[in-house]
Amino acid sequence: MHNWHVYLSGEIHTDWRETIISRTEELNLPVTFSAPVTDHEASDDCGAVILGDESSKFWYDHKGAKVNAIRTRTLIETADIVVVRFGDKYKQWNAAFDAGYASALGKSLIVIHDPSLTHPLKEVDAAALAVAQTSEQVVDILKYVISGKLVR
Amino acid sequence: MHNWHVYLSGEIHTDWRETIISRTEELNLPVTFSAPVTDHEASDDCGAVILGDESSKFWYDHKGAKVNAIRTRTLIETADIVVVRFGDKYKQWNAAFDAGYASALGKSLIVIHDPSLTHPLKEVDAAALAVAQTSEQVVDILKYVISGKLVR
Amino acid sequence: MHNWHVYLSGEIHTDWRETIISRTEELNLPVTFSAPVTDHEASDDCGAVILGDESSKFWYDHKGAKVNAIRTRTLIETADIVVVRFGDKYKQWNAAFDAGYASALGKSLIVIHDPSLTHPLKEVDAAALAVAQTSEQVVDILKYVISGKLVR
Amino acid sequence: MHNWHVYLSGEIHTDWRETIISRTEELNLPVTFSAPVTDHEASDDCGAVILGDESSKFWYDHKGAKVNAIRTRTLIETADIVVVRFGDKYKQWNAAFDAGYASALGKSLIVIHDPSLTHPLKEVDAAALAVAQTSEQVVDILKYVISGKLVR
Amino acid sequence: MHNWHVYLSGEIHTDWRETIISRTEELNLPVTFSAPVTDHEASDDCGAVILGDESSKFWYDHKGAKVNAIRTRTLIETADIVVVRFGDKYKQWNAAFDAGYASALGKSLIVIHDPSLTHPLKEVDAAALAVAQTSEQVVDILKYVISGKLVR
Amino acid sequence: MHNWHVYLSGEIHTDWRETIISRTEELNLPVTFSAPVTDHEASDDCGAVILGDESSKFWYDHKGAKVNAIRTRTLIETADIVVVRFGDKYKQWNAAFDAGYASALGKSLIVIHDPSLTHPLKEVDAAALAVAQTSEQVVDILKYVISGKLVR
Amino acid sequence: MHNWHVYLSGEIHTDWRETIISRTEELNLPVTFSAPVTDHEASDDCGAVILGDESSKFWYDHKGAKVNAIRTRTLIETADIVVVRFGDKYKQWNAAFDAGYASALGKSLIVIHDPSLTHPLKEVDAAALAVAQTSEQVVDILKYVISGKLVR
Amino acid sequence: MHNWHVYLSGEIHTDWRETIISRTEELNLPVTFSAPVTDHEASDDCGAVILGDESSKFWYDHKGAKVNAIRTRTLIETADIVVVRFGDKYKQWNAAFDAGYASALGKSLIVIHDPSLTHPLKEVDAAALAVAQTSEQVVDILKYVISGKLVR
């Protein structure tokens, strides 16, 4: 049976990833999950901490963003499905960037967001194979897509 | 030894997949099979059931077809061989779509159909490496292609 | 300005291609159209007429379908947009095959069909960027997409 | 001499595109520019106007976003350079999506934004070959990259 | 209208290329032909003459074959159709190599050979979209494929 | 440690494959070998035996060659290294076809042949990363390339 | 969890690879390392020793370089991350070649070099996602990228 | 006739490009040449001059190298042939990087260097289809490859 690789991109301030992962494990589905580094401070500082401090904010961010890209690009490229969640805070341009990147690679894209964000996310939704509102729906999709079982 | 991935597309109202799978297992061939969801009603309703109902028939179908595409696109892309069976009922445009999709990806295509369908399927057959009439022939092809043994 | 290549696949028994082509020309849009051979008899007989007759119907059709594929594959691969029209007659599996082929190549897919065909075409529609009912709508899409002008 | 294709993505409420295009024309550089439809209302309504109205806001937006994608995907794919400008209004997730899409296709990415946006755009900037603040800088880059002349 | 690029590979001791080219020109078809260097001695000696003589026969041949590859690889890659003719003399492994190379790139392959060579060429023929016996048949194919006109 | 996939193409009338495989196994190298069906009669007859007899020699061969292609294309595509041996009998165009196919896919190509065949094989050799004369040399290459140990 | 493949290219006269490998093993990270043959003499002589001596220095080197390419190309292509270290001796054009090769394949590139080499390596650094000075920094990057843990 | 695109990479302190270009023009060959910016100071300073100065040498070089990459990557990708010349001065890692980049993209690579550099350039030469010592030889190759005429 195919082992599915699912990358969970986007919002890092709620526990939506844990919900998806734990419920999927309860269902014993053959899924390997991956995600960006979700420790916000580590993600911001990794470049400067590992490779040397920077006085300029631009280069401080730049170094960190590139180190993070080593992780995110590789894991998105190995994914079958990329799930991107947009929350109600922050600009989240990296989430939209990941959605575009995944889309150009032909990955199956699932987007999660509140209906209030439908208009600004319409281009992202248009590239998706599913637009969900909750983590539970994503689990239901994984269950159905992998096992063929639809719980009504 | 190479483990072969074989995707079984097309007709969902007869047991042709089971015939291929069970006989291949009896032969102990290193094959992993995959297929679309063959529960017709689940396949029709999955989008609306999981992601929310739709009053318009078009969008009801659209949501479901996209959720199913998460499964079918991924599994066709991981396949070495795509087998597509055309039966005598329904329009089966999704089967022909899968054949075209698999062909553009350079997959080895095997088509199964009754000789009475030769003319309307000529473009699909022209893209195939084998045109069979029965599930048994597909098993014979898998046996020969994988083990190199030809039973006369 | 980008010169757009549009391939018109599918139904060959009505004048839908001429409608699209003549109205697009009237609009002076930078579009080059291409299409399969729409002379049904030539399309059926080309293999046997050029390369030698065949006593078997299967190989007669096979030779012709492959000669036609020289044209269709090349022109689909050079297209930016592939328009596929499904009519109310014939099995039209070659149209669905072309849609799958174009989709796997990442072409922008526009499908034209009557609403009565929505259910059997749902997988094809799900891969499309637009589902139209008339040739006029396709011209409107080309006009909007290329010139940016939307006529209300 | 190579004719350069430059796609101008992002912000549609200021005249930054006109600045780049007119100054590049003054320099007689061999550049063909393209861009999304920048008439905001046309861009929102194109799907429903051409293909039929929708009562649901989600599908109304969805149809429009897909029609727009016919234009944007094709033009991004033909571009050598994709310039993405982020302004100070709106969520602009489509701009970030385009940046990700272009990046995965290996296009040369130039980003324009105010330094105040450095932190939320760090992942996008990390994928870029140049991060500019003004349209004039983009013209200077085009001039230098194409003609090899650097004005100090 | 699409301008077709046709590469004529294989046998260099008869005038089959001239036949195809002159008849195609008479028909005013939009075709650009290309071919390997057909001056046998120049083809053998080009490496050593241009880049310096070699005492070893192996390296003498090697240098020449690589210089020729600059031409052949580039022109095969730009071709829509690759025609390969096998004659009755010499081993012609380079012709079969070109056929394999073209096939892996997804080019439309047309093979020309005498029926007496059917058995040893069966793998090459299996990858072709047309198997012809004469240059005239290739011209007929080009005429039909490009213009859609079938002369009976 | 990387597990190497090596496809052994070409001559089927000597035991050169067994020599390579058995010596590689003695060295405990992490290599998976694959090859075409080397039972000459099975290879010729597989199409007609499995899918139905053909009265025409051309189609008899054609069916068989296509069934064999299901095996050979898949295994060449999964290979890291493709070894092609040319013997002193038969036309062996399928071996040269495989070499061209592998080369276009960017596989590492190793050719084995007697020095007497250097001139007609110069184009094939020019695409190879090693030109050997014996199976033992191929084993030495595998040993060196995989383990880094060079026995002098 | 994703198993990471890391290719260690460049300088072969210090023990920088051992430092990275042993420290990564101590951290129990899921990484498979690969590298070119680092036995300088074996690397120089492999072609001539295995495939036969050459009187010309050029072809002696050529044969060896191609045999080594069987290893290096395959392993770079299977890598997620390519680390290239430039030391203070030798011309190291093969290291820069590997960096270019990896970059065109879209691999995540990490470069290690002393700050004194910043200017001549600026084009290589510009293609990298991280520029380190020590092996320890590379281990820190691997640790962070794979485990998400940042040690300050 | 195919118009050939030739990119001239490497050494920027002698007039080897002008020699190739002027002699090719005299021969009226259909070749479009391109090259990196060969004004050394402009190439070093372009990033800082256009996008703003940098106090750190590393980022000063980094900005410039990325702006230059907009030109070099695009032009290498559109080239049929990439010629790389190594001189006797400087480290020239960017030349070797370009050679690796071009090689991974499957471009035809021609290397020019003095025989004294054979050993350190052996990996680069191994990826090339021709290794020349002079600009005249490159012109002779272009003449032969494009026109098929070999001057002895």
Short mmCIF file of N, CA, C and O in Angstrom, two decimals, chain G residues 55-132:
data_model
loop_
_atom_site.label_atom_id
_atom_site.label_comp_id
_atom_site.label_asym_id
_atom_site.label_seq_id
_atom_site.Cartn_x
_atom_site.Cartn_y
_atom_site.Cartn_z
N SER G 55 48.46 6.30 -23.12
CA SER G 55 49.75 7.00 -23.23
C SER G 55 49.55 8.52 -23.12
O SER G 55 50.41 9.23 -22.63
N SER G 56 48.41 9.01 -23.56
CA SER G 56 48.15 10.45 -23.51
C SER G 56 47.60 10.82 -22.14
O SER G 56 46.66 10.19 -21.64
N LYS G 57 48.18 11.85 -21.56
CA LYS G 57 47.73 12.32 -20.25
C LYS G 57 46.25 12.74 -20.31
O LYS G 57 45.49 12.50 -19.37
N PHE G 58 45.88 13.39 -21.42
CA PHE G 58 44.51 13.87 -21.52
C PHE G 58 43.52 12.71 -21.42
O PHE G 58 42.56 12.76 -20.65
N TRP G 59 43.75 11.64 -22.18
CA TRP G 59 42.80 10.54 -22.17
C TRP G 59 42.90 9.71 -20.89
O TRP G 59 41.90 9.13 -20.45
N TYR G 60 44.09 9.68 -20.31
CA TYR G 60 44.26 9.01 -19.01
C TYR G 60 43.32 9.68 -17.99
O TYR G 60 42.56 9.01 -17.29
N ASP G 61 43.39 10.99 -17.94
CA ASP G 61 42.54 11.73 -17.01
C ASP G 61 41.05 11.60 -17.39
O ASP G 61 40.19 11.50 -16.52
N HIS G 62 40.82 11.65 -18.69
CA HIS G 62 39.44 11.61 -19.19
C HIS G 62 38.73 10.32 -18.78
O HIS G 62 37.59 10.35 -18.30
N LYS G 63 39.41 9.21 -18.98
CA LYS G 63 38.79 7.93 -18.61
C LYS G 63 38.48 7.88 -17.12
O LYS G 63 37.41 7.42 -16.71
N GLY G 64 39.41 8.36 -16.33
CA GLY G 64 39.20 8.34 -14.89
C GLY G 64 38.06 9.26 -14.48
O GLY G 64 37.20 8.90 -13.67
N ALA G 65 38.04 10.43 -15.04
CA ALA G 65 37.01 11.41 -14.67
C ALA G 65 35.61 10.89 -15.01
O ALA G 65 34.65 11.12 -14.28
N LYS G 66 35.52 10.15 -16.11
CA LYS G 66 34.20 9.63 -16.49
C LYS G 66 33.77 8.49 -15.59
O LYS G 66 32.58 8.38 -15.25
N VAL G 67 34.71 7.64 -15.21
CA VAL G 67 34.34 6.57 -14.26
C VAL G 67 33.90 7.20 -12.95
O VAL G 67 32.88 6.79 -12.37
N ASN G 68 34.61 8.19 -12.49
CA ASN G 68 34.19 8.86 -11.25
C ASN G 68 32.81 9.51 -11.40
O ASN G 68 32.04 9.57 -10.44
N ALA G 69 32.52 9.98 -12.61
CA ALA G 69 31.22 10.63 -12.82
C ALA G 69 30.06 9.66 -12.64
O ALA G 69 28.95 10.07 -12.27
N ILE G 70 30.29 8.37 -12.89
CA ILE G 70 29.22 7.39 -12.65
C ILE G 70 28.77 7.46 -11.19
O ILE G 70 27.59 7.43 -10.88
N ARG G 71 29.76 7.61 -10.32
CA ARG G 71 29.44 7.71 -8.89
C ARG G 71 28.86 9.08 -8.54
O ARG G 71 27.81 9.18 -7.90
N THR G 72 29.55 10.12 -8.93
CA THR G 72 29.18 11.45 -8.44
C THR G 72 27.82 11.91 -8.98
O THR G 72 27.00 12.42 -8.22
N ARG G 73 27.54 11.69 -10.25
CA ARG G 73 26.26 12.14 -10.80
C ARG G 73 25.08 11.41 -10.14
O ARG G 73 24.07 12.03 -9.80
N THR G 74 25.24 10.10 -10.00
CA THR G 74 24.15 9.33 -9.39
C THR G 74 23.88 9.79 -7.97
O THR G 74 22.72 9.99 -7.57
N LEU G 75 24.95 9.98 -7.19
CA LEU G 75 24.75 10.32 -5.79
C LEU G 75 24.27 11.76 -5.60
O LEU G 75 23.45 12.03 -4.72
N ILE G 76 24.75 12.66 -6.43
CA ILE G 76 24.22 14.03 -6.36
C ILE G 76 22.73 14.04 -6.72
O ILE G 76 21.92 14.71 -6.07
N GLU G 77 22.36 13.25 -7.71
CA GLU G 77 20.94 13.23 -8.11
C GLU G 77 20.02 12.65 -7.04
O GLU G 77 18.85 13.00 -6.97
N THR G 78 20.54 11.77 -6.20
CA THR G 78 19.69 11.21 -5.14
C THR G 78 19.74 12.04 -3.87
O THR G 78 19.03 11.74 -2.92
N ALA G 79 20.58 13.06 -3.83
CA ALA G 79 20.75 13.84 -2.60
C ALA G 79 19.63 14.86 -2.42
O ALA G 79 19.09 15.40 -3.38
N ASP G 80 19.30 15.14 -1.15
CA ASP G 80 18.43 16.27 -0.81
C ASP G 80 19.28 17.53 -0.64
O ASP G 80 18.87 18.63 -0.99
N ILE G 81 20.45 17.33 -0.05
CA ILE G 81 21.34 18.45 0.27
C ILE G 81 22.72 18.13 -0.28
O ILE G 81 23.21 17.02 -0.10
N VAL G 82 23.33 19.09 -0.95
CA VAL G 82 24.71 18.93 -1.42
C VAL G 82 25.57 19.95 -0.68
O VAL G 82 25.31 21.16 -0.77
N VAL G 83 26.55 19.45 0.07
CA VAL G 83 27.48 20.31 0.78
C VAL G 83 28.78 20.34 0.00
O VAL G 83 29.31 19.29 -0.35
N VAL G 84 29.29 21.54 -0.30
CA VAL G 84 30.53 21.64 -1.07
C VAL G 84 31.54 22.45 -0.27
O VAL G 84 31.28 23.60 0.10
N ARG G 85 32.67 21.84 0.02
CA ARG G 85 33.71 22.56 0.78
C ARG G 85 34.88 22.94 -0.12
O ARG G 85 35.43 22.09 -0.83
N PHE G 86 35.24 24.22 -0.05
CA PHE G 86 36.41 24.71 -0.77
C PHE G 86 37.53 24.95 0.23
O PHE G 86 37.33 25.67 1.23
N GLY G 87 38.70 24.34 -0.01
CA GLY G 87 39.84 24.52 0.88
C GLY G 87 40.79 25.58 0.35
O GLY G 87 40.45 26.34 -0.55
N ASP G 88 41.99 25.62 0.87
CA ASP G 88 42.92 26.67 0.44
C ASP G 88 43.94 26.18 -0.58
O ASP G 88 44.82 26.92 -0.97
N LYS G 89 43.81 24.93 -0.99
CA LYS G 89 44.76 24.41 -1.98
C LYS G 89 44.05 23.95 -3.24
O LYS G 89 42.88 23.67 -3.23
N TYR G 90 44.80 23.82 -4.28
CA TYR G 90 44.32 23.27 -5.55
C TYR G 90 43.26 24.18 -6.20
O TYR G 90 42.72 25.08 -5.58
N LYS G 91 42.97 23.86 -7.44
CA LYS G 91 42.03 24.70 -8.17
C LYS G 91 40.57 24.35 -7.88
O LYS G 91 39.70 25.19 -7.95
N GLN G 92 40.33 23.09 -7.54
CA GLN G 92 38.99 22.68 -7.07
C GLN G 92 37.85 23.04 -8.02
O GLN G 92 36.77 23.38 -7.59
N TRP G 93 38.14 22.96 -9.35
CA TRP G 93 37.09 23.25 -10.29
C TRP G 93 36.00 22.17 -10.27
O TRP G 93 34.85 22.44 -10.60
N ASN G 94 36.39 20.97 -9.89
CA ASN G 94 35.36 19.92 -9.79
C ASN G 94 34.36 20.24 -8.68
O ASN G 94 33.18 19.93 -8.79
N ALA G 95 34.82 20.86 -7.60
CA ALA G 95 33.90 21.24 -6.52
C ALA G 95 32.90 22.29 -7.03
O ALA G 95 31.69 22.20 -6.79
N ALA G 96 33.40 23.28 -7.76
CA ALA G 96 32.51 24.32 -8.30
C ALA G 96 31.58 23.74 -9.36
O ALA G 96 30.41 24.13 -9.47
N PHE G 97 32.10 22.79 -10.14
CA PHE G 97 31.27 22.11 -11.14
C PHE G 97 30.11 21.38 -10.44
O PHE G 97 28.95 21.50 -10.85
N ASP G 98 30.43 20.65 -9.37
CA ASP G 98 29.38 19.96 -8.61
C ASP G 98 28.35 20.93 -8.06
O ASP G 98 27.15 20.65 -8.06
N ALA G 99 28.82 22.07 -7.58
CA ALA G 99 27.89 23.07 -7.05
C ALA G 99 26.93 23.55 -8.14
O ALA G 99 25.73 23.70 -7.92
N GLY G 100 27.47 23.79 -9.32
CA GLY G 100 26.62 24.22 -10.43
C GLY G 100 25.65 23.13 -10.85
O GLY G 100 24.47 23.38 -11.10
N TYR G 101 26.16 21.93 -10.90
CA TYR G 101 25.34 20.78 -11.28
C TYR G 101 24.19 20.60 -10.27
O TYR G 101 23.02 20.46 -10.66
N ALA G 102 24.51 20.63 -9.00
CA ALA G 102 23.50 20.47 -7.95
C ALA G 102 22.49 21.60 -7.99
O ALA G 102 21.29 21.39 -7.81
N SER G 103 22.98 22.79 -8.25
CA SER G 103 22.10 23.96 -8.28
C SER G 103 21.08 23.85 -9.42
O SER G 103 19.89 24.12 -9.23
N ALA G 104 21.54 23.44 -10.59
CA ALA G 104 20.62 23.31 -11.73
C ALA G 104 19.58 22.23 -11.47
O ALA G 104 18.48 22.28 -12.02
N LEU G 105 19.92 21.24 -10.65
CA LEU G 105 18.95 20.18 -10.31
C LEU G 105 18.02 20.61 -9.19
O LEU G 105 17.14 19.85 -8.78
N GLY G 106 18.21 21.80 -8.64
CA GLY G 106 17.34 22.29 -7.57
C GLY G 106 17.65 21.72 -6.19
O GLY G 106 16.82 21.79 -5.29
N LYS G 107 18.83 21.17 -6.01
CA LYS G 107 19.22 20.65 -4.70
C LYS G 107 19.48 21.80 -3.73
O LYS G 107 19.91 22.89 -4.14
N SER G 108 19.28 21.56 -2.45
CA SER G 108 19.67 22.54 -1.43
C SER G 108 21.18 22.51 -1.32
O SER G 108 21.77 21.47 -1.02
N LEU G 109 21.80 23.66 -1.54
CA LEU G 109 23.26 23.75 -1.58
C LEU G 109 23.77 24.43 -0.32
O LEU G 109 23.29 25.51 0.05
N ILE G 110 24.72 23.79 0.36
CA ILE G 110 25.43 24.41 1.48
C ILE G 110 26.90 24.48 1.10
O ILE G 110 27.48 23.48 0.68
N VAL G 111 27.50 25.66 1.21
CA VAL G 111 28.91 25.83 0.86
C VAL G 111 29.70 26.08 2.14
O VAL G 111 29.23 26.77 3.04
N ILE G 112 30.89 25.48 2.24
CA ILE G 112 31.79 25.74 3.37
C ILE G 112 33.08 26.33 2.82
O ILE G 112 33.71 25.73 1.94
N HIS G 113 33.46 27.48 3.33
CA HIS G 113 34.77 28.01 2.95
C HIS G 113 35.19 29.10 3.93
O HIS G 113 34.36 29.68 4.65
N ASP G 114 36.46 29.40 3.90
CA ASP G 114 37.02 30.46 4.72
C ASP G 114 36.56 31.82 4.16
O ASP G 114 36.42 31.97 2.94
N PRO G 115 36.33 32.81 5.04
CA PRO G 115 35.89 34.12 4.55
C PRO G 115 36.86 34.73 3.53
O PRO G 115 36.45 35.57 2.71
N SER G 116 38.11 34.32 3.56
CA SER G 116 39.07 34.88 2.60
C SER G 116 38.71 34.52 1.16
O SER G 116 39.20 35.12 0.22
N LEU G 117 37.86 33.51 0.99
CA LEU G 117 37.47 33.09 -0.36
C LEU G 117 36.14 33.68 -0.81
O LEU G 117 35.59 33.30 -1.85
N THR G 118 35.60 34.59 -0.02
CA THR G 118 34.27 35.12 -0.33
C THR G 118 34.16 35.71 -1.74
O THR G 118 33.21 35.42 -2.47
N HIS G 119 35.14 36.51 -2.13
CA HIS G 119 35.00 37.17 -3.43
C HIS G 119 35.01 36.18 -4.60
O HIS G 119 34.08 36.19 -5.42
N PRO G 120 35.99 35.31 -4.72
CA PRO G 120 35.97 34.39 -5.88
C PRO G 120 34.83 33.38 -5.82
O PRO G 120 34.49 32.79 -6.84
N LEU G 121 34.26 33.16 -4.65
CA LEU G 121 33.17 32.19 -4.55
C LEU G 121 31.80 32.86 -4.55
O LEU G 121 30.78 32.21 -4.25
N LYS G 122 31.72 34.14 -4.88
CA LYS G 122 30.44 34.82 -4.70
C LYS G 122 29.31 34.25 -5.56
O LYS G 122 28.16 34.21 -5.14
N GLU G 123 29.62 33.78 -6.76
CA GLU G 123 28.57 33.20 -7.60
C GLU G 123 28.09 31.86 -7.03
O GLU G 123 26.92 31.51 -7.14
N VAL G 124 29.01 31.11 -6.46
CA VAL G 124 28.62 29.83 -5.85
C VAL G 124 27.80 30.11 -4.59
O VAL G 124 26.73 29.51 -4.38
N ASP G 125 28.28 31.01 -3.76
CA ASP G 125 27.54 31.36 -2.54
C ASP G 125 26.13 31.87 -2.87
O ASP G 125 25.18 31.61 -2.13
N ALA G 126 26.02 32.61 -3.97
CA ALA G 126 24.72 33.19 -4.33
C ALA G 126 23.69 32.11 -4.65
O ALA G 126 22.49 32.34 -4.58
N ALA G 127 24.17 30.93 -5.02
CA ALA G 127 23.26 29.83 -5.34
C ALA G 127 22.97 28.95 -4.12
O ALA G 127 22.16 28.03 -4.20
N ALA G 128 23.64 29.25 -3.01
CA ALA G 128 23.53 28.39 -1.82
C ALA G 128 22.43 28.84 -0.87
O ALA G 128 22.07 30.02 -0.85
N LEU G 129 21.93 27.91 -0.08
CA LEU G 129 20.97 28.26 0.97
C LEU G 129 21.67 28.52 2.29
O LEU G 129 21.07 29.03 3.23
N ALA G 130 22.95 28.14 2.37
CA ALA G 130 23.72 28.46 3.57
C ALA G 130 25.20 28.50 3.21
O ALA G 130 25.67 27.66 2.45
N VAL G 131 25.91 29.48 3.77
CA VAL G 131 27.36 29.58 3.58
C VAL G 131 28.00 29.46 4.96
O VAL G 131 27.85 30.35 5.80
N ALA G 132 28.68 28.34 5.19
CA ALA G 132 29.26 28.06 6.49
C ALA G 132 30.78 28.19 6.42
O ALA G 132 31.36 28.24 5.34
#
